[in-house]
mmCIF file of C-alpha atoms and ligand atoms in Angstrom:
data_model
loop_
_atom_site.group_PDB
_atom_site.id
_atom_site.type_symbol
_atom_site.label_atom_id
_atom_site.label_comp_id
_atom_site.label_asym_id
_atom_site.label_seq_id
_atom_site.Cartn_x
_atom_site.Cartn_y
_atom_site.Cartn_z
ATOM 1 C CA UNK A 30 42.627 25.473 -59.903
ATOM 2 C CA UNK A 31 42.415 28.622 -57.700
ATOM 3 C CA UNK A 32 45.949 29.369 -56.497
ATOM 4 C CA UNK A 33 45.796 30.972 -52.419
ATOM 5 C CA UNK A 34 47.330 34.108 -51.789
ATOM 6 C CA UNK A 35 48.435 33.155 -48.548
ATOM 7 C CA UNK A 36 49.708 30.290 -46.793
ATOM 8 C CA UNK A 37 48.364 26.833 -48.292
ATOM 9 C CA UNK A 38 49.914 24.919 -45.308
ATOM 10 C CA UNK A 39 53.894 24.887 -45.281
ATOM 11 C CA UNK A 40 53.467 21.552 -43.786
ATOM 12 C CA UNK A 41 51.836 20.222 -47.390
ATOM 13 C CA UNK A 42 53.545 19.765 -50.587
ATOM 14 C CA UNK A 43 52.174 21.581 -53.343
ATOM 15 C CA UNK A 44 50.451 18.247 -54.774
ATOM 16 C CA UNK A 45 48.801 17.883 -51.391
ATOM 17 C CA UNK A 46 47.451 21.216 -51.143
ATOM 18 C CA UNK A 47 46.260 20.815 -54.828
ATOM 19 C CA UNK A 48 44.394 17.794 -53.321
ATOM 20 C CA UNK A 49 43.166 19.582 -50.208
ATOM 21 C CA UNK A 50 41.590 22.143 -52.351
ATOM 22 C CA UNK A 51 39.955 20.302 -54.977
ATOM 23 C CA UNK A 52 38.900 18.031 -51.993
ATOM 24 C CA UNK A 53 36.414 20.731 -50.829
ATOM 25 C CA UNK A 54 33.823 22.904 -52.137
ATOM 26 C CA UNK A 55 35.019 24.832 -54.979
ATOM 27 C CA UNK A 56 34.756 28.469 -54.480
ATOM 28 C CA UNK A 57 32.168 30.281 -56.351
ATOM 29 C CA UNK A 58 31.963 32.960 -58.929
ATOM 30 C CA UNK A 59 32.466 35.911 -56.193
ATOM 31 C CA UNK A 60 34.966 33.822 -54.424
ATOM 32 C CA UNK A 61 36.933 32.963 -57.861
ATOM 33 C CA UNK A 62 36.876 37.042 -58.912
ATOM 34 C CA UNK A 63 38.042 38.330 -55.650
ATOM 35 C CA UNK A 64 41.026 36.195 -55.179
ATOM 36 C CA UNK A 65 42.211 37.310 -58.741
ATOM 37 C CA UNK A 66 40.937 40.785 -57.942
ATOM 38 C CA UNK A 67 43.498 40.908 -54.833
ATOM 39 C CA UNK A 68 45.788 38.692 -56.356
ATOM 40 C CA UNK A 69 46.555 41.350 -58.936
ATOM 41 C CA UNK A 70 46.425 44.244 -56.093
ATOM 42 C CA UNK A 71 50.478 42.668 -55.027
ATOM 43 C CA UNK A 72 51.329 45.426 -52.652
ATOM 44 C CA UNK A 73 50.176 47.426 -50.323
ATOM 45 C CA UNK A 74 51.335 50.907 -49.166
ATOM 46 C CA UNK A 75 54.684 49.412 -47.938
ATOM 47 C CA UNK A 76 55.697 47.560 -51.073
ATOM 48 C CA UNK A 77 54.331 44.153 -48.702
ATOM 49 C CA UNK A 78 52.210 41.931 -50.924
ATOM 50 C CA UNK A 79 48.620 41.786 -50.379
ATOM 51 C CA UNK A 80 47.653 38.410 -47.832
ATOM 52 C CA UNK A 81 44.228 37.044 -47.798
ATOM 53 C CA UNK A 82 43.060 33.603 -46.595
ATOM 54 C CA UNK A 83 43.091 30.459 -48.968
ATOM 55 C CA UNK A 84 39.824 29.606 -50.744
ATOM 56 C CA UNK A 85 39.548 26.503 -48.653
ATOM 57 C CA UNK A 86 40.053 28.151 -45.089
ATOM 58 C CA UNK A 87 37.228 30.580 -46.297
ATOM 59 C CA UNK A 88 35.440 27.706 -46.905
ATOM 60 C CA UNK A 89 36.689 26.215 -42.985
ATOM 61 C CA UNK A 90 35.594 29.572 -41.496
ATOM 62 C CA UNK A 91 32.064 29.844 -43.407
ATOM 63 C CA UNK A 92 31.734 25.765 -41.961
ATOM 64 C CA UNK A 93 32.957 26.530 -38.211
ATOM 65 C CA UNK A 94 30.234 29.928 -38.227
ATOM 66 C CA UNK A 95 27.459 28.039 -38.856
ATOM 67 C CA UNK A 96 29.342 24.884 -36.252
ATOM 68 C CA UNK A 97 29.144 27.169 -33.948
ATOM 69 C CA UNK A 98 25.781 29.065 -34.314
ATOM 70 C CA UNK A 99 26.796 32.159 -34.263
ATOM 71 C CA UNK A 100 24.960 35.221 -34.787
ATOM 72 C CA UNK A 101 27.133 38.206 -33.778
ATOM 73 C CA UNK A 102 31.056 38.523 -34.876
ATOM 74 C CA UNK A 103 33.958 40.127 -35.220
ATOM 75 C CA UNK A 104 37.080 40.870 -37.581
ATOM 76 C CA UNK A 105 40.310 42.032 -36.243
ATOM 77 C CA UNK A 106 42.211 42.901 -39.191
ATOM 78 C CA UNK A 107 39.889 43.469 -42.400
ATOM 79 C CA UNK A 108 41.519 43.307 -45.608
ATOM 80 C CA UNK A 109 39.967 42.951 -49.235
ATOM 81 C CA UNK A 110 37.473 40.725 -47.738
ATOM 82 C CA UNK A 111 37.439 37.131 -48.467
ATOM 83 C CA UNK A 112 37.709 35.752 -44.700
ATOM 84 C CA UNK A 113 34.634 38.241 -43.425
ATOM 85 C CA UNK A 114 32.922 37.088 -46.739
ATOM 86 C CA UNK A 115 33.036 33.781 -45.674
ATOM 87 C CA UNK A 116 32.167 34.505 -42.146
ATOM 88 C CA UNK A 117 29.155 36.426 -43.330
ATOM 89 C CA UNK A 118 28.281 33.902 -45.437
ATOM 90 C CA UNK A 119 27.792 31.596 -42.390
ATOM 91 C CA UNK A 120 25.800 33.913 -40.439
ATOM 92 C CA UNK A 121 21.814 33.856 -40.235
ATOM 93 C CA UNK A 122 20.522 36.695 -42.320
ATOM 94 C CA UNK A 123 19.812 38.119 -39.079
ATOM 95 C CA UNK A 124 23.314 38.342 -37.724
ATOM 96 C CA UNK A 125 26.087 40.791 -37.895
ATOM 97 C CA UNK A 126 29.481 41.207 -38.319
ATOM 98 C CA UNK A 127 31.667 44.105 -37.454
ATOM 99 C CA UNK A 128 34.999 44.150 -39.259
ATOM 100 C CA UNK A 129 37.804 46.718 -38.438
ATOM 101 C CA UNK A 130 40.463 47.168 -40.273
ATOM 102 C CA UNK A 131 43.114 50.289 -41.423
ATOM 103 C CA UNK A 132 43.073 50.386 -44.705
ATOM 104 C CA UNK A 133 40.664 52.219 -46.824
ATOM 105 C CA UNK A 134 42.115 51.077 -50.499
ATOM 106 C CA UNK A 135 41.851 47.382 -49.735
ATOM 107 C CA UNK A 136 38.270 47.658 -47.895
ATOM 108 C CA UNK A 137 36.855 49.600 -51.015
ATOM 109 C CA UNK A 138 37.318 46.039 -52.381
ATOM 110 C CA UNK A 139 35.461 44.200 -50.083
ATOM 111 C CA UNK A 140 32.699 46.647 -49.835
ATOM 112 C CA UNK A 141 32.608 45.841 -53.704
ATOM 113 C CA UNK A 142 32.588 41.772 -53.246
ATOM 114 C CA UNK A 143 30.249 41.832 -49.984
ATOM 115 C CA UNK A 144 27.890 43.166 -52.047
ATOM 116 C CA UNK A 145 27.869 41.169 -54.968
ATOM 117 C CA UNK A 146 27.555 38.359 -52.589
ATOM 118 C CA UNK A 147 24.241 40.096 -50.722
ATOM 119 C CA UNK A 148 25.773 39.977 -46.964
ATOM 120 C CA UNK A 149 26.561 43.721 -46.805
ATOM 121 C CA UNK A 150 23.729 44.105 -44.806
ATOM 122 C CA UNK A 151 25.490 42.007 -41.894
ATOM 123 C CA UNK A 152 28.347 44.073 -42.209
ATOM 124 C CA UNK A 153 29.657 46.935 -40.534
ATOM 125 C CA UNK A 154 32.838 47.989 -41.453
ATOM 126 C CA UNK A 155 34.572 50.365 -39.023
ATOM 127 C CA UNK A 156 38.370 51.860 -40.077
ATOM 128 C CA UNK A 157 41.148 52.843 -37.403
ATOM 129 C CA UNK A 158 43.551 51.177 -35.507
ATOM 130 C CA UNK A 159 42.277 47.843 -34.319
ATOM 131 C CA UNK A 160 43.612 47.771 -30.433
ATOM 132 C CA UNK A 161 41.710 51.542 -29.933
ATOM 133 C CA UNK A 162 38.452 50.693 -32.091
ATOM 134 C CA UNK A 163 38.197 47.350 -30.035
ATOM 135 C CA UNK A 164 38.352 49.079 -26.586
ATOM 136 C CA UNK A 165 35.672 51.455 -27.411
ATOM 137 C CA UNK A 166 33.479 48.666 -28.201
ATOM 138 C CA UNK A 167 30.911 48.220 -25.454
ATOM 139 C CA UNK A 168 30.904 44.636 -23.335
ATOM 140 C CA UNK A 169 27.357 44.261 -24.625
ATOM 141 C CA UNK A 170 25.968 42.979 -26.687
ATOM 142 C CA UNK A 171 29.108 39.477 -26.793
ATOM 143 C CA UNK A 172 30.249 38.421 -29.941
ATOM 144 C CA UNK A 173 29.666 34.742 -30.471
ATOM 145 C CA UNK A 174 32.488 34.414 -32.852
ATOM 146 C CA UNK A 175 35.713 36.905 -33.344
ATOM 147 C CA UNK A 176 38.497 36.214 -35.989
ATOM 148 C CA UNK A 177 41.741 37.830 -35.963
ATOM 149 C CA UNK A 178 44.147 38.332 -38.829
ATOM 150 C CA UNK A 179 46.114 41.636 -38.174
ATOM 151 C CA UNK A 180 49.651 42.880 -36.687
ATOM 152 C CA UNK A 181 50.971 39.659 -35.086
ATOM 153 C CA UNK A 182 52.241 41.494 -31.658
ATOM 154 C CA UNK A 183 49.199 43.103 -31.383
ATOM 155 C CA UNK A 184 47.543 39.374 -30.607
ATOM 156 C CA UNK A 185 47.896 39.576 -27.439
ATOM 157 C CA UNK A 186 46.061 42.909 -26.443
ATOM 158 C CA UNK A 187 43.379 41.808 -28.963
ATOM 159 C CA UNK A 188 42.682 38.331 -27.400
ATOM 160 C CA UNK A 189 42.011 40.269 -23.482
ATOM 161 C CA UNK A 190 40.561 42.759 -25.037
ATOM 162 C CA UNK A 191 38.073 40.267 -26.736
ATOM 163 C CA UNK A 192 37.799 37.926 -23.602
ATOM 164 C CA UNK A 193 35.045 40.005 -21.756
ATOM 165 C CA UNK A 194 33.265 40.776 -25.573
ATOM 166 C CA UNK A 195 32.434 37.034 -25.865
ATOM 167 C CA UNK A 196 29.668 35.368 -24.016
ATOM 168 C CA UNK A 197 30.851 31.981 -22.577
ATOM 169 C CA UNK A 198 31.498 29.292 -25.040
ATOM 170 C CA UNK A 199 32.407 31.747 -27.548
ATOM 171 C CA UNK A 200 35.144 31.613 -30.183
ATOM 172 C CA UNK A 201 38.048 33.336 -31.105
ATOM 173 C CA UNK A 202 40.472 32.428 -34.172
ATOM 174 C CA UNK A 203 43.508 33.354 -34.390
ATOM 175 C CA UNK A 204 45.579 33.141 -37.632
ATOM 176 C CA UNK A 205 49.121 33.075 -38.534
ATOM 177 C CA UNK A 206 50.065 31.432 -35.175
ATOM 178 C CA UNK A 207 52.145 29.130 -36.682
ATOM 179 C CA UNK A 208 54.125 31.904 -38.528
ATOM 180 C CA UNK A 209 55.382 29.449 -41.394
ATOM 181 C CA UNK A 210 56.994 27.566 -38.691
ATOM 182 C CA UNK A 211 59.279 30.444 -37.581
ATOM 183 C CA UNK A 212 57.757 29.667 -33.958
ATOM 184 C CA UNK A 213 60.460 26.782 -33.357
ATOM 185 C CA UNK A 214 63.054 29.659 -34.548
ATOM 186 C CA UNK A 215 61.720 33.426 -33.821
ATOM 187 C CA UNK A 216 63.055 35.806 -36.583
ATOM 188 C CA UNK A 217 61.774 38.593 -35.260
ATOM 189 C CA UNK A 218 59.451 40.793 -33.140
ATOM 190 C CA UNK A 219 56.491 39.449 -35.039
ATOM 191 C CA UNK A 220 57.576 35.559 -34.634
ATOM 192 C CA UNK A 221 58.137 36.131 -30.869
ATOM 193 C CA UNK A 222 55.189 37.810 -29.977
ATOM 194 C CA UNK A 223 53.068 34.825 -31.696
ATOM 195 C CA UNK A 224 55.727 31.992 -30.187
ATOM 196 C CA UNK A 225 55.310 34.096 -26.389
ATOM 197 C CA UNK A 226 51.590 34.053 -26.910
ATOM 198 C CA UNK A 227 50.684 30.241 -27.546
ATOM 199 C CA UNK A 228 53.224 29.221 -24.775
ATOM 200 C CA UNK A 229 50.813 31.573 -22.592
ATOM 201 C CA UNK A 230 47.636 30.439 -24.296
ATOM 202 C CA UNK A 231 48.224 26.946 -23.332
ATOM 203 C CA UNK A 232 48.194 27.727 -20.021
ATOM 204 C CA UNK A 233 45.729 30.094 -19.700
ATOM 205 C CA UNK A 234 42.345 28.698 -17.636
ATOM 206 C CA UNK A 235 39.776 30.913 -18.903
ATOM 207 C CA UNK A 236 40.332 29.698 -22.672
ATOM 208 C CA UNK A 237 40.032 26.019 -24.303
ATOM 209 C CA UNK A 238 42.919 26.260 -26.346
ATOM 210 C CA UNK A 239 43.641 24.313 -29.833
ATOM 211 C CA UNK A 240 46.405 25.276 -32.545
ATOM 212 C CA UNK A 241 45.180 23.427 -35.401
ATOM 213 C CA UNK A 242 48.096 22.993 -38.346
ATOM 214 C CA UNK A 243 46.259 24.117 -40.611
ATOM 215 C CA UNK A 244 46.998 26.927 -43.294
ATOM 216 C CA UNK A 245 49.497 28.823 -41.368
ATOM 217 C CA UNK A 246 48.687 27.342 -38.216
ATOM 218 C CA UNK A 247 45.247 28.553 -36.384
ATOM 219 C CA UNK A 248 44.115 28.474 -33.029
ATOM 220 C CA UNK A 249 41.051 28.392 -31.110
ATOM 221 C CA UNK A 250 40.153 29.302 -27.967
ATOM 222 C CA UNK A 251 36.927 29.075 -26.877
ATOM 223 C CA UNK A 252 35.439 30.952 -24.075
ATOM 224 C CA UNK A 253 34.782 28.826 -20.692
HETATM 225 C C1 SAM B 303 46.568 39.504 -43.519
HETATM 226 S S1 SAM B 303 45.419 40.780 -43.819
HETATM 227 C C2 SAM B 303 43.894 40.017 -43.459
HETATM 228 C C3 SAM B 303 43.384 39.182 -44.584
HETATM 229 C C4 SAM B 303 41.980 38.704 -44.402
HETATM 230 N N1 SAM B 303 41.917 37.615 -43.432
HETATM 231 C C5 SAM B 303 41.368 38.257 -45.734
HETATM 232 O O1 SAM B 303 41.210 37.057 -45.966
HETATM 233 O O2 SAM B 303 41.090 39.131 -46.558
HETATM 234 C C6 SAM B 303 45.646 41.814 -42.444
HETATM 235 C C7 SAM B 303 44.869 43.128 -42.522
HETATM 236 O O3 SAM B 303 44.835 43.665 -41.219
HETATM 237 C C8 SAM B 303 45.041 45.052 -41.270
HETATM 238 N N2 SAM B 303 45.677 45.408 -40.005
HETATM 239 C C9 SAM B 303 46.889 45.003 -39.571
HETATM 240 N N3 SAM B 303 47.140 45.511 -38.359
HETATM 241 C C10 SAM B 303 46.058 46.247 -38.010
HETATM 242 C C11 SAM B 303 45.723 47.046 -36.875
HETATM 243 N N4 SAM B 303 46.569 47.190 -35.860
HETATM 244 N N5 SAM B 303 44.525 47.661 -36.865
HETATM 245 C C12 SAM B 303 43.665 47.539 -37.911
HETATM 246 N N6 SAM B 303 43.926 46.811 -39.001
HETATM 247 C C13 SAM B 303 45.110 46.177 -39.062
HETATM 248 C C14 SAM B 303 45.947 45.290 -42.463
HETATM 249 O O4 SAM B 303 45.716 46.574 -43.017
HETATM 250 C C15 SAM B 303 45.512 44.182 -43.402
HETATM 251 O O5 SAM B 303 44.564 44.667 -44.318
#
């Protein structure tokens, strides 16, 4: 049994999440490696361990691409790779997908994985702080599908920001928006900015909105 990095739910015990994973698709030989790979890697820069999604919410994302049809995405907050594997994964061979991210160390690790797995031709990978490489990103061609996983009060700017990228009906994910629960009970900037933003979300009429308890709580809003 692969163990996740990150959040399996908090709401499952661990026999439940044993049975959630085994339940689905068991990752593959890439999948497998680069989960140990970054599993090993335990901090980054700042002594913070090294997050990545679990095996079965790669396996979720790679499911709602292809749901979804989509042809051209994005990654807000690129990290050794799994989650944009997965996305790739579910794209035609003809899409794309543009990942940003900040840090050069972990990315040389996806680069690695995305090519073992043949979709580094769908993927651009561009480096720099997510909030400035997203505004200089033209409002055409939309995204069909945008997933974000970075700095939790940066959300916010990076959903409006995305809103006039997407093409009606399209999708953004946003992970981490149940913050291991800490939403009932903000600890800190992080918590709040997450807890502020789905009490806006839910109210907001140019988004379909649906927090789904799943992993560590992800929403989706899609594009009306
Ligand atoms: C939790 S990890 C993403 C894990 C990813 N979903 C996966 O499965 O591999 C968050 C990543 O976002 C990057 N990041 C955080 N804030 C960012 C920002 N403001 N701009 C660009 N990248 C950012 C971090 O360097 C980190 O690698």
């Amino acid at each position: 049994m692969i163990a996740p990095m990150t959040p399996q739910s908090f709401l499952l015990s661990a026999e439940l999440a044993d049975h959630v994973r085994a339940s689905c698709d068991p990752p593959d030989d890439v999948v497998a490696d680069l989960v140990a790979e970054t599993a090993a890697m335990t901090a980054d820069d700042d002594g913070r361990p090294i997050h990545q999604v679990a095996p079965e919410q790669a396996g979720f994302l790679q499911l709602l691409t292809r749901l979804v049809g989509a042809r051209w995405a994005v990654e807000i907050g690129t990290s050794t790779g799994l989650s944009a594997l997965a996305i790739a994964r579910g794209l035609p061979a003809d899409g794309g997908l543009l990942c940003l991210g900040r840090d050069g160390h972990r990315t040389a690790v996806a680069r690695r994985y995305w090519a073992r797995a043949g979709v580094d031709e769908r993927i651009e990978l561009r480096l720099g702080e997510a909030a400035e490489l997203l505004a200089a990103l033209p409002l055409q061609p939309t995204f069909d599908l945008a997933s974000v996983d970075a700095d939790a009060t940066g959300y916010a700017g990076h959903v409006e920001a995305l809103h006039p990228r997407l093409h009606p009906g399209g999708l953004v994910l946003l992970d981490h928006t149940l913050r291991a629960g800490r939403v009932l009970d903000p600890q800190d900037d992080d918590d709040r900015a997450i807890a502020a933003l789905n009490a806006a979300l839910a109210t907001d009429e140019r988004w379909e909105t649906v927090l789904l308890p799943i992993a560590d709580g992800l929403t989706l809003l899609r594009k009306r």
